[in-house]
Amino acid sequence: MITKTDFQRGGAGNIVKYIRRDRAQDSGRKVPVRGPTGRKLSDQQVSDFVSKSRDFGFERHIIVSPDPQAGYSPSEVTQHTQQLMQHELTSNPTMDYLYGVHSKDCHPHSHIVATGREAELRMDRQEIQRFRSRARSQFREKERLKERDVDRKQERTEERREQAHEKELDPEARKETNPDRELSPEPDREQEPERDFGMGGAQ
């Protein structure tokens, strides 16, 4: 399981555009994005979310990427992502989020973008680790791999996935894969320890 996250100042319009356009599914169709209820969002609902993110001025991008050898389908990744985020965001009054699933190289993984008050979006290292642990528990990845009797010599594959997801967090790299969209000015990428957005840490 790989879980990456990044916190930035500004609206979420660019990352939402990126989530909606999965190159593996790129035939002019948009990747469905869903809200906390798990239902597909309309274009208007997505636009309302982006407007809200501009009002708050903060967004957090999260990637949840289970091991491809576990054989999760896009629908399973969608379901587990919904359940994970519902559990994690129940105590955040201003928090809103949406998510979509990419299936690049037959490797389904979810992208989540959240907005809200700055204090609700921040996470420190311990809280990020706690979130990763909860993601592993939600997906039951270890049990799934055992059930599939998978050989666990996957370090090189894991490294390539790590690098690919790091690139997905980088706005300039996303521009290369999606050149027809506009990017906002260079974001203020936080270097200080981050705080939780309601995942059991202090506000």
mmCIF file with all atom_site columns, C-alpha atoms in Angstrom:
data_model
loop_
_atom_site.group_PDB
_atom_site.id
_atom_site.type_symbol
_atom_site.label_atom_id
_atom_site.label_alt_id
_atom_site.label_comp_id
_atom_site.label_asym_id
_atom_site.label_entity_id
_atom_site.label_seq_id
_atom_site.pdbx_PDB_ins_code
_atom_site.Cartn_x
_atom_site.Cartn_y
_atom_site.Cartn_z
_atom_site.occupancy
_atom_site.B_iso_or_equiv
_atom_site.pdbx_formal_charge
_atom_site.auth_seq_id
_atom_site.auth_comp_id
_atom_site.auth_asym_id
_atom_site.auth_atom_id
_atom_site.pdbx_PDB_model_num
ATOM 1   C CA . MET A 1 1   ? 0.000   0.000   0.000   1.00 0.00 ? 1   MET A CA 1
ATOM 2   C CA . ILE A 1 2   ? 1.299   3.419   -0.980  1.00 0.00 ? 2   ILE A CA 1
ATOM 3   C CA . THR A 1 3   ? -0.337  6.516   0.497   1.00 0.00 ? 3   THR A CA 1
ATOM 4   C CA . LYS A 1 4   ? 0.917   9.935   -0.585  1.00 0.00 ? 4   LYS A CA 1
ATOM 5   C CA . THR A 1 5   ? -0.413  13.326  0.462   1.00 0.00 ? 5   THR A CA 1
ATOM 6   C CA . ASP A 1 6   ? 0.321   16.982  -0.152  1.00 0.00 ? 6   ASP A CA 1
ATOM 7   C CA . PHE A 1 7   ? -1.119  20.203  1.283   1.00 0.00 ? 7   PHE A CA 1
ATOM 8   C CA . GLN A 1 8   ? -1.217  23.402  -0.781  1.00 0.00 ? 8   GLN A CA 1
ATOM 9   C CA . ARG A 1 9   ? -2.632  26.879  -0.597  1.00 0.00 ? 9   ARG A CA 1
ATOM 10  C CA . GLY A 1 10  ? -5.109  27.897  -3.257  1.00 0.00 ? 10  GLY A CA 1
ATOM 11  C CA . GLY A 1 11  ? -8.153  26.405  -4.949  1.00 0.00 ? 11  GLY A CA 1
ATOM 12  C CA . ALA A 1 12  ? -8.491  22.790  -6.025  1.00 0.00 ? 12  ALA A CA 1
ATOM 13  C CA . GLY A 1 13  ? -9.459  23.432  -9.658  1.00 0.00 ? 13  GLY A CA 1
ATOM 14  C CA . ASN A 1 14  ? -6.231  22.119  -11.175 1.00 0.00 ? 14  ASN A CA 1
ATOM 15  C CA . ILE A 1 15  ? -6.090  18.872  -9.248  1.00 0.00 ? 15  ILE A CA 1
ATOM 16  C CA . VAL A 1 16  ? -9.797  18.249  -9.898  1.00 0.00 ? 16  VAL A CA 1
ATOM 17  C CA . LYS A 1 17  ? -9.143  18.584  -13.631 1.00 0.00 ? 17  LYS A CA 1
ATOM 18  C CA . TYR A 1 18  ? -6.278  16.135  -13.299 1.00 0.00 ? 18  TYR A CA 1
ATOM 19  C CA . ILE A 1 19  ? -8.400  13.618  -11.393 1.00 0.00 ? 19  ILE A CA 1
ATOM 20  C CA . ARG A 1 20  ? -11.158 13.783  -13.990 1.00 0.00 ? 20  ARG A CA 1
ATOM 21  C CA . ARG A 1 21  ? -8.805  12.962  -16.853 1.00 0.00 ? 21  ARG A CA 1
ATOM 22  C CA . ASP A 1 22  ? -7.194  9.531   -16.539 1.00 0.00 ? 22  ASP A CA 1
ATOM 23  C CA . ARG A 1 23  ? -4.931  8.864   -19.516 1.00 0.00 ? 23  ARG A CA 1
ATOM 24  C CA . ALA A 1 24  ? -5.692  5.155   -19.288 1.00 0.00 ? 24  ALA A CA 1
ATOM 25  C CA . GLN A 1 25  ? -9.344  5.976   -19.964 1.00 0.00 ? 25  GLN A CA 1
ATOM 26  C CA . ASP A 1 26  ? -8.684  8.930   -22.240 1.00 0.00 ? 26  ASP A CA 1
ATOM 27  C CA . SER A 1 27  ? -11.159 8.821   -25.073 1.00 0.00 ? 27  SER A CA 1
ATOM 28  C CA . GLY A 1 28  ? -12.691 12.189  -24.401 1.00 0.00 ? 28  GLY A CA 1
ATOM 29  C CA . ARG A 1 29  ? -14.620 10.865  -21.420 1.00 0.00 ? 29  ARG A CA 1
ATOM 30  C CA . LYS A 1 30  ? -14.245 12.211  -17.907 1.00 0.00 ? 30  LYS A CA 1
ATOM 31  C CA . VAL A 1 31  ? -13.395 9.987   -14.973 1.00 0.00 ? 31  VAL A CA 1
ATOM 32  C CA . PRO A 1 32  ? -16.377 9.946   -12.585 1.00 0.00 ? 32  PRO A CA 1
ATOM 33  C CA . VAL A 1 33  ? -15.764 11.803  -9.350  1.00 0.00 ? 33  VAL A CA 1
ATOM 34  C CA . ARG A 1 34  ? -17.717 11.087  -6.197  1.00 0.00 ? 34  ARG A CA 1
ATOM 35  C CA . GLY A 1 35  ? -18.532 12.904  -2.996  1.00 0.00 ? 35  GLY A CA 1
ATOM 36  C CA . PRO A 1 36  ? -18.796 11.668  0.607   1.00 0.00 ? 36  PRO A CA 1
ATOM 37  C CA . THR A 1 37  ? -22.007 9.725   -0.114  1.00 0.00 ? 37  THR A CA 1
ATOM 38  C CA . GLY A 1 38  ? -20.272 7.729   -2.832  1.00 0.00 ? 38  GLY A CA 1
ATOM 39  C CA . ARG A 1 39  ? -22.579 9.036   -5.542  1.00 0.00 ? 39  ARG A CA 1
ATOM 40  C CA . LYS A 1 40  ? -21.245 10.439  -8.790  1.00 0.00 ? 40  LYS A CA 1
ATOM 41  C CA . LEU A 1 41  ? -21.129 14.229  -8.794  1.00 0.00 ? 41  LEU A CA 1
ATOM 42  C CA . SER A 1 42  ? -22.596 16.342  -11.578 1.00 0.00 ? 42  SER A CA 1
ATOM 43  C CA . ASP A 1 43  ? -20.501 18.963  -13.364 1.00 0.00 ? 43  ASP A CA 1
ATOM 44  C CA . GLN A 1 44  ? -22.299 21.620  -11.329 1.00 0.00 ? 44  GLN A CA 1
ATOM 45  C CA . GLN A 1 45  ? -21.529 19.879  -8.040  1.00 0.00 ? 45  GLN A CA 1
ATOM 46  C CA . VAL A 1 46  ? -17.869 19.596  -9.025  1.00 0.00 ? 46  VAL A CA 1
ATOM 47  C CA . SER A 1 47  ? -17.848 23.289  -9.935  1.00 0.00 ? 47  SER A CA 1
ATOM 48  C CA . ASP A 1 48  ? -19.410 24.149  -6.558  1.00 0.00 ? 48  ASP A CA 1
ATOM 49  C CA . PHE A 1 49  ? -16.676 22.156  -4.799  1.00 0.00 ? 49  PHE A CA 1
ATOM 50  C CA . VAL A 1 50  ? -13.954 24.025  -6.690  1.00 0.00 ? 50  VAL A CA 1
ATOM 51  C CA . SER A 1 51  ? -15.580 27.362  -5.798  1.00 0.00 ? 51  SER A CA 1
ATOM 52  C CA . LYS A 1 52  ? -15.682 26.345  -2.149  1.00 0.00 ? 52  LYS A CA 1
ATOM 53  C CA . SER A 1 53  ? -11.985 25.447  -2.270  1.00 0.00 ? 53  SER A CA 1
ATOM 54  C CA . ARG A 1 54  ? -11.180 28.903  -3.642  1.00 0.00 ? 54  ARG A CA 1
ATOM 55  C CA . ASP A 1 55  ? -13.120 30.484  -0.772  1.00 0.00 ? 55  ASP A CA 1
ATOM 56  C CA . PHE A 1 56  ? -11.173 28.474  1.808   1.00 0.00 ? 56  PHE A CA 1
ATOM 57  C CA . GLY A 1 57  ? -7.890  28.894  -0.055  1.00 0.00 ? 57  GLY A CA 1
ATOM 58  C CA . PHE A 1 58  ? -6.564  25.459  0.906   1.00 0.00 ? 58  PHE A CA 1
ATOM 59  C CA . GLU A 1 59  ? -6.599  21.970  -0.550  1.00 0.00 ? 59  GLU A CA 1
ATOM 60  C CA . ARG A 1 60  ? -5.133  18.578  0.313   1.00 0.00 ? 60  ARG A CA 1
ATOM 61  C CA . HIS A 1 61  ? -4.419  15.913  -2.293  1.00 0.00 ? 61  HIS A CA 1
ATOM 62  C CA . ILE A 1 62  ? -4.260  12.274  -1.174  1.00 0.00 ? 62  ILE A CA 1
ATOM 63  C CA . ILE A 1 63  ? -3.329  9.236   -3.272  1.00 0.00 ? 63  ILE A CA 1
ATOM 64  C CA . VAL A 1 64  ? -4.285  5.764   -2.010  1.00 0.00 ? 64  VAL A CA 1
ATOM 65  C CA . SER A 1 65  ? -2.605  3.069   -4.073  1.00 0.00 ? 65  SER A CA 1
ATOM 66  C CA . PRO A 1 66  ? -3.010  -0.609  -3.123  1.00 0.00 ? 66  PRO A CA 1
ATOM 67  C CA . ASP A 1 67  ? -0.523  -3.200  -4.323  1.00 0.00 ? 67  ASP A CA 1
ATOM 68  C CA . PRO A 1 68  ? -1.415  -4.243  -7.912  1.00 0.00 ? 68  PRO A CA 1
ATOM 69  C CA . GLN A 1 69  ? -0.684  -7.865  -6.949  1.00 0.00 ? 69  GLN A CA 1
ATOM 70  C CA . ALA A 1 70  ? -3.684  -7.743  -4.605  1.00 0.00 ? 70  ALA A CA 1
ATOM 71  C CA . GLY A 1 71  ? -5.904  -7.560  -7.673  1.00 0.00 ? 71  GLY A CA 1
ATOM 72  C CA . TYR A 1 72  ? -8.316  -4.829  -6.614  1.00 0.00 ? 72  TYR A CA 1
ATOM 73  C CA . SER A 1 73  ? -10.823 -3.772  -9.254  1.00 0.00 ? 73  SER A CA 1
ATOM 74  C CA . PRO A 1 74  ? -11.621 -0.066  -9.814  1.00 0.00 ? 74  PRO A CA 1
ATOM 75  C CA . SER A 1 75  ? -15.009 -0.582  -8.165  1.00 0.00 ? 75  SER A CA 1
ATOM 76  C CA . GLU A 1 76  ? -13.373 -2.130  -5.080  1.00 0.00 ? 76  GLU A CA 1
ATOM 77  C CA . VAL A 1 77  ? -10.914 0.760   -4.820  1.00 0.00 ? 77  VAL A CA 1
ATOM 78  C CA . THR A 1 78  ? -13.846 3.163   -5.116  1.00 0.00 ? 78  THR A CA 1
ATOM 79  C CA . GLN A 1 79  ? -15.765 1.404   -2.353  1.00 0.00 ? 79  GLN A CA 1
ATOM 80  C CA . HIS A 1 80  ? -12.821 1.147   0.040   1.00 0.00 ? 80  HIS A CA 1
ATOM 81  C CA . THR A 1 81  ? -11.859 4.785   -0.559  1.00 0.00 ? 81  THR A CA 1
ATOM 82  C CA . GLN A 1 82  ? -15.378 5.933   0.258   1.00 0.00 ? 82  GLN A CA 1
ATOM 83  C CA . GLN A 1 83  ? -15.463 3.909   3.474   1.00 0.00 ? 83  GLN A CA 1
ATOM 84  C CA . LEU A 1 84  ? -11.999 5.077   4.501   1.00 0.00 ? 84  LEU A CA 1
ATOM 85  C CA . MET A 1 85  ? -12.785 8.751   3.991   1.00 0.00 ? 85  MET A CA 1
ATOM 86  C CA . GLN A 1 86  ? -16.215 8.555   5.636   1.00 0.00 ? 86  GLN A CA 1
ATOM 87  C CA . HIS A 1 87  ? -14.534 7.137   8.714   1.00 0.00 ? 87  HIS A CA 1
ATOM 88  C CA . GLU A 1 88  ? -11.776 9.733   8.747   1.00 0.00 ? 88  GLU A CA 1
ATOM 89  C CA . LEU A 1 89  ? -13.739 12.940  8.127   1.00 0.00 ? 89  LEU A CA 1
ATOM 90  C CA . THR A 1 90  ? -16.729 12.634  10.440  1.00 0.00 ? 90  THR A CA 1
ATOM 91  C CA . SER A 1 91  ? -15.568 15.312  12.897  1.00 0.00 ? 91  SER A CA 1
ATOM 92  C CA . ASN A 1 92  ? -14.730 18.125  10.470  1.00 0.00 ? 92  ASN A CA 1
ATOM 93  C CA . PRO A 1 93  ? -17.490 20.738  10.194  1.00 0.00 ? 93  PRO A CA 1
ATOM 94  C CA . THR A 1 94  ? -16.102 22.630  7.184   1.00 0.00 ? 94  THR A CA 1
ATOM 95  C CA . MET A 1 95  ? -14.430 19.713  5.411   1.00 0.00 ? 95  MET A CA 1
ATOM 96  C CA . ASP A 1 96  ? -15.589 18.656  1.975   1.00 0.00 ? 96  ASP A CA 1
ATOM 97  C CA . TYR A 1 97  ? -13.924 16.273  -0.433  1.00 0.00 ? 97  TYR A CA 1
ATOM 98  C CA . LEU A 1 98  ? -14.307 14.384  -3.670  1.00 0.00 ? 98  LEU A CA 1
ATOM 99  C CA . TYR A 1 99  ? -12.418 11.474  -5.158  1.00 0.00 ? 99  TYR A CA 1
ATOM 100 C CA . GLY A 1 100 ? -11.918 9.546   -8.364  1.00 0.00 ? 100 GLY A CA 1
ATOM 101 C CA . VAL A 1 101 ? -10.211 6.296   -9.352  1.00 0.00 ? 101 VAL A CA 1
ATOM 102 C CA . HIS A 1 102 ? -7.526  6.016   -12.022 1.00 0.00 ? 102 HIS A CA 1
ATOM 103 C CA . SER A 1 103 ? -6.695  2.639   -13.535 1.00 0.00 ? 103 SER A CA 1
ATOM 104 C CA . LYS A 1 104 ? -3.406  3.379   -15.279 1.00 0.00 ? 104 LYS A CA 1
ATOM 105 C CA . ASP A 1 105 ? -1.523  0.219   -16.328 1.00 0.00 ? 105 ASP A CA 1
ATOM 106 C CA . CYS A 1 106 ? -4.320  -1.915  -14.843 1.00 0.00 ? 106 CYS A CA 1
ATOM 107 C CA . HIS A 1 107 ? -3.322  -0.539  -11.452 1.00 0.00 ? 107 HIS A CA 1
ATOM 108 C CA . PRO A 1 108 ? -6.363  1.114   -9.847  1.00 0.00 ? 108 PRO A CA 1
ATOM 109 C CA . HIS A 1 109 ? -5.618  3.838   -7.319  1.00 0.00 ? 109 HIS A CA 1
ATOM 110 C CA . SER A 1 110 ? -7.680  6.675   -5.911  1.00 0.00 ? 110 SER A CA 1
ATOM 111 C CA . HIS A 1 111 ? -7.110  10.408  -5.851  1.00 0.00 ? 111 HIS A CA 1
ATOM 112 C CA . ILE A 1 112 ? -8.835  12.390  -3.115  1.00 0.00 ? 112 ILE A CA 1
ATOM 113 C CA . VAL A 1 113 ? -8.929  16.166  -2.879  1.00 0.00 ? 113 VAL A CA 1
ATOM 114 C CA . ALA A 1 114 ? -10.216 17.843  0.278   1.00 0.00 ? 114 ALA A CA 1
ATOM 115 C CA . THR A 1 115 ? -10.899 21.435  1.194   1.00 0.00 ? 115 THR A CA 1
ATOM 116 C CA . GLY A 1 116 ? -11.879 23.226  4.379   1.00 0.00 ? 116 GLY A CA 1
ATOM 117 C CA . ARG A 1 117 ? -10.326 25.348  7.085   1.00 0.00 ? 117 ARG A CA 1
ATOM 118 C CA . GLU A 1 118 ? -6.554  25.219  7.176   1.00 0.00 ? 118 GLU A CA 1
ATOM 119 C CA . ALA A 1 119 ? -6.499  23.628  10.639  1.00 0.00 ? 119 ALA A CA 1
ATOM 120 C CA . GLU A 1 120 ? -8.673  20.786  9.367   1.00 0.00 ? 120 GLU A CA 1
ATOM 121 C CA . LEU A 1 121 ? -6.368  20.052  6.445   1.00 0.00 ? 121 LEU A CA 1
ATOM 122 C CA . ARG A 1 122 ? -3.061  19.922  8.292   1.00 0.00 ? 122 ARG A CA 1
ATOM 123 C CA . MET A 1 123 ? -1.415  16.631  9.242   1.00 0.00 ? 123 MET A CA 1
ATOM 124 C CA . ASP A 1 124 ? 1.843   15.940  11.023  1.00 0.00 ? 124 ASP A CA 1
ATOM 125 C CA . ARG A 1 125 ? 4.021   12.911  10.279  1.00 0.00 ? 125 ARG A CA 1
ATOM 126 C CA . GLN A 1 126 ? 2.493   10.811  13.029  1.00 0.00 ? 126 GLN A CA 1
ATOM 127 C CA . GLU A 1 127 ? -1.011  11.517  11.801  1.00 0.00 ? 127 GLU A CA 1
ATOM 128 C CA . ILE A 1 128 ? -0.039  10.706  8.221   1.00 0.00 ? 128 ILE A CA 1
ATOM 129 C CA . GLN A 1 129 ? 1.341   7.378   9.422   1.00 0.00 ? 129 GLN A CA 1
ATOM 130 C CA . ARG A 1 130 ? -1.873  6.738   11.329  1.00 0.00 ? 130 ARG A CA 1
ATOM 131 C CA . PHE A 1 131 ? -3.882  7.455   8.183   1.00 0.00 ? 131 PHE A CA 1
ATOM 132 C CA . ARG A 1 132 ? -1.703  5.043   6.193   1.00 0.00 ? 132 ARG A CA 1
ATOM 133 C CA . SER A 1 133 ? -2.270  2.361   8.812   1.00 0.00 ? 133 SER A CA 1
ATOM 134 C CA . ARG A 1 134 ? -6.016  2.877   8.620   1.00 0.00 ? 134 ARG A CA 1
ATOM 135 C CA . ALA A 1 135 ? -5.907  2.697   4.836   1.00 0.00 ? 135 ALA A CA 1
ATOM 136 C CA . ARG A 1 136 ? -4.115  -0.658  5.034   1.00 0.00 ? 136 ARG A CA 1
ATOM 137 C CA . SER A 1 137 ? -6.702  -1.902  7.505   1.00 0.00 ? 137 SER A CA 1
ATOM 138 C CA . GLN A 1 138 ? -9.610  -0.708  5.364   1.00 0.00 ? 138 GLN A CA 1
ATOM 139 C CA . PHE A 1 139 ? -8.279  -2.384  2.224   1.00 0.00 ? 139 PHE A CA 1
ATOM 140 C CA . ARG A 1 140 ? -7.151  -5.552  4.074   1.00 0.00 ? 140 ARG A CA 1
ATOM 141 C CA . GLU A 1 141 ? -4.199  -5.630  1.704   1.00 0.00 ? 141 GLU A CA 1
ATOM 142 C CA . LYS A 1 142 ? -2.073  -8.161  3.599   1.00 0.00 ? 142 LYS A CA 1
ATOM 143 C CA . GLU A 1 143 ? -4.948  -10.621 3.879   1.00 0.00 ? 143 GLU A CA 1
ATOM 144 C CA . ARG A 1 144 ? -5.777  -10.109 0.222   1.00 0.00 ? 144 ARG A CA 1
ATOM 145 C CA . LEU A 1 145 ? -2.194  -10.845 -0.823  1.00 0.00 ? 145 LEU A CA 1
ATOM 146 C CA . LYS A 1 146 ? -2.085  -13.954 1.315   1.00 0.00 ? 146 LYS A CA 1
ATOM 147 C CA . GLU A 1 147 ? -5.352  -15.145 -0.182  1.00 0.00 ? 147 GLU A CA 1
ATOM 148 C CA . ARG A 1 148 ? -3.856  -14.714 -3.645  1.00 0.00 ? 148 ARG A CA 1
ATOM 149 C CA . ASP A 1 149 ? -0.623  -16.450 -2.564  1.00 0.00 ? 149 ASP A CA 1
ATOM 150 C CA . VAL A 1 150 ? 1.489   -13.636 -3.977  1.00 0.00 ? 150 VAL A CA 1
ATOM 151 C CA . ASP A 1 151 ? 5.277   -13.728 -3.833  1.00 0.00 ? 151 ASP A CA 1
ATOM 152 C CA . ARG A 1 152 ? 6.223   -10.587 -1.895  1.00 0.00 ? 152 ARG A CA 1
ATOM 153 C CA . LYS A 1 153 ? 9.449   -9.801  -3.778  1.00 0.00 ? 153 LYS A CA 1
ATOM 154 C CA . GLN A 1 154 ? 8.037   -6.558  -5.114  1.00 0.00 ? 154 GLN A CA 1
ATOM 155 C CA . GLU A 1 155 ? 10.542  -3.876  -4.028  1.00 0.00 ? 155 GLU A CA 1
ATOM 156 C CA . ARG A 1 156 ? 11.406  -2.611  -7.505  1.00 0.00 ? 156 ARG A CA 1
ATOM 157 C CA . THR A 1 157 ? 7.774   -2.453  -8.533  1.00 0.00 ? 157 THR A CA 1
ATOM 158 C CA . GLU A 1 158 ? 7.011   -0.589  -5.317  1.00 0.00 ? 158 GLU A CA 1
ATOM 159 C CA . GLU A 1 159 ? 9.774   1.919   -6.014  1.00 0.00 ? 159 GLU A CA 1
ATOM 160 C CA . ARG A 1 160 ? 8.410   2.639   -9.495  1.00 0.00 ? 160 ARG A CA 1
ATOM 161 C CA . ARG A 1 161 ? 4.928   3.191   -8.076  1.00 0.00 ? 161 ARG A CA 1
ATOM 162 C CA . GLU A 1 162 ? 6.341   5.491   -5.383  1.00 0.00 ? 162 GLU A CA 1
ATOM 163 C CA . GLN A 1 163 ? 8.045   7.595   -8.057  1.00 0.00 ? 163 GLN A CA 1
ATOM 164 C CA . ALA A 1 164 ? 4.944   7.710   -10.241 1.00 0.00 ? 164 ALA A CA 1
ATOM 165 C CA . HIS A 1 165 ? 2.747   8.886   -7.380  1.00 0.00 ? 165 HIS A CA 1
ATOM 166 C CA . GLU A 1 166 ? 5.281   11.478  -6.269  1.00 0.00 ? 166 GLU A CA 1
ATOM 167 C CA . LYS A 1 167 ? 5.026   12.888  -9.787  1.00 0.00 ? 167 LYS A CA 1
ATOM 168 C CA . GLU A 1 168 ? 1.235   12.980  -9.519  1.00 0.00 ? 168 GLU A CA 1
ATOM 169 C CA . LEU A 1 169 ? 1.567   15.279  -6.515  1.00 0.00 ? 169 LEU A CA 1
ATOM 170 C CA . ASP A 1 170 ? 3.706   17.739  -8.478  1.00 0.00 ? 170 ASP A CA 1
ATOM 171 C CA . PRO A 1 171 ? 1.727   20.424  -10.340 1.00 0.00 ? 171 PRO A CA 1
ATOM 172 C CA . GLU A 1 172 ? 4.353   20.878  -13.060 1.00 0.00 ? 172 GLU A CA 1
ATOM 173 C CA . ALA A 1 173 ? 4.497   17.143  -13.703 1.00 0.00 ? 173 ALA A CA 1
ATOM 174 C CA . ARG A 1 174 ? 0.714   17.049  -13.967 1.00 0.00 ? 174 ARG A CA 1
ATOM 175 C CA . LYS A 1 175 ? 0.962   19.815  -16.533 1.00 0.00 ? 175 LYS A CA 1
ATOM 176 C CA . GLU A 1 176 ? 3.188   17.585  -18.679 1.00 0.00 ? 176 GLU A CA 1
ATOM 177 C CA . THR A 1 177 ? 0.613   14.793  -18.632 1.00 0.00 ? 177 THR A CA 1
ATOM 178 C CA . ASN A 1 178 ? -2.294  17.191  -19.075 1.00 0.00 ? 178 ASN A CA 1
ATOM 179 C CA . PRO A 1 179 ? -0.898  20.103  -21.108 1.00 0.00 ? 179 PRO A CA 1
ATOM 180 C CA . ASP A 1 180 ? -4.205  21.618  -22.147 1.00 0.00 ? 180 ASP A CA 1
ATOM 181 C CA . ARG A 1 181 ? -5.153  22.745  -18.652 1.00 0.00 ? 181 ARG A CA 1
ATOM 182 C CA . GLU A 1 182 ? -4.078  25.872  -16.845 1.00 0.00 ? 182 GLU A CA 1
ATOM 183 C CA . LEU A 1 183 ? -2.067  25.841  -13.666 1.00 0.00 ? 183 LEU A CA 1
ATOM 184 C CA . SER A 1 184 ? -2.380  28.372  -10.921 1.00 0.00 ? 184 SER A CA 1
ATOM 185 C CA . PRO A 1 185 ? 0.762   30.261  -9.847  1.00 0.00 ? 185 PRO A CA 1
ATOM 186 C CA . GLU A 1 186 ? 3.397   28.158  -8.131  1.00 0.00 ? 186 GLU A CA 1
ATOM 187 C CA . PRO A 1 187 ? 1.717   26.881  -4.949  1.00 0.00 ? 187 PRO A CA 1
ATOM 188 C CA . ASP A 1 188 ? 3.071   27.405  -1.479  1.00 0.00 ? 188 ASP A CA 1
ATOM 189 C CA . ARG A 1 189 ? 4.043   23.812  -0.772  1.00 0.00 ? 189 ARG A CA 1
ATOM 190 C CA . GLU A 1 190 ? 4.218   23.460  2.974   1.00 0.00 ? 190 GLU A CA 1
ATOM 191 C CA . GLN A 1 191 ? 7.603   22.428  4.348   1.00 0.00 ? 191 GLN A CA 1
ATOM 192 C CA . GLU A 1 192 ? 6.738   22.621  8.016   1.00 0.00 ? 192 GLU A CA 1
ATOM 193 C CA . PRO A 1 193 ? 5.241   19.632  9.869   1.00 0.00 ? 193 PRO A CA 1
ATOM 194 C CA . GLU A 1 194 ? 1.613   19.288  8.891   1.00 0.00 ? 194 GLU A CA 1
ATOM 195 C CA . ARG A 1 195 ? -1.384  18.790  11.109  1.00 0.00 ? 195 ARG A CA 1
ATOM 196 C CA . ASP A 1 196 ? -4.301  16.461  10.871  1.00 0.00 ? 196 ASP A CA 1
ATOM 197 C CA . PHE A 1 197 ? -7.640  17.220  9.225   1.00 0.00 ? 197 PHE A CA 1
ATOM 198 C CA . GLY A 1 198 ? -9.671  15.276  11.736  1.00 0.00 ? 198 GLY A CA 1
ATOM 199 C CA . MET A 1 199 ? -7.937  11.921  11.651  1.00 0.00 ? 199 MET A CA 1
ATOM 200 C CA . GLY A 1 200 ? -7.623  11.671  15.380  1.00 0.00 ? 200 GLY A CA 1
ATOM 201 C CA . GLY A 1 201 ? -5.030  14.396  15.883  1.00 0.00 ? 201 GLY A CA 1
ATOM 202 C CA . ALA A 1 202 ? -5.173  17.823  17.464  1.00 0.00 ? 202 ALA A CA 1
ATOM 203 C CA . GLN A 1 203 ? -6.942  20.628  15.638  1.00 0.00 ? 203 GLN A CA 1
#
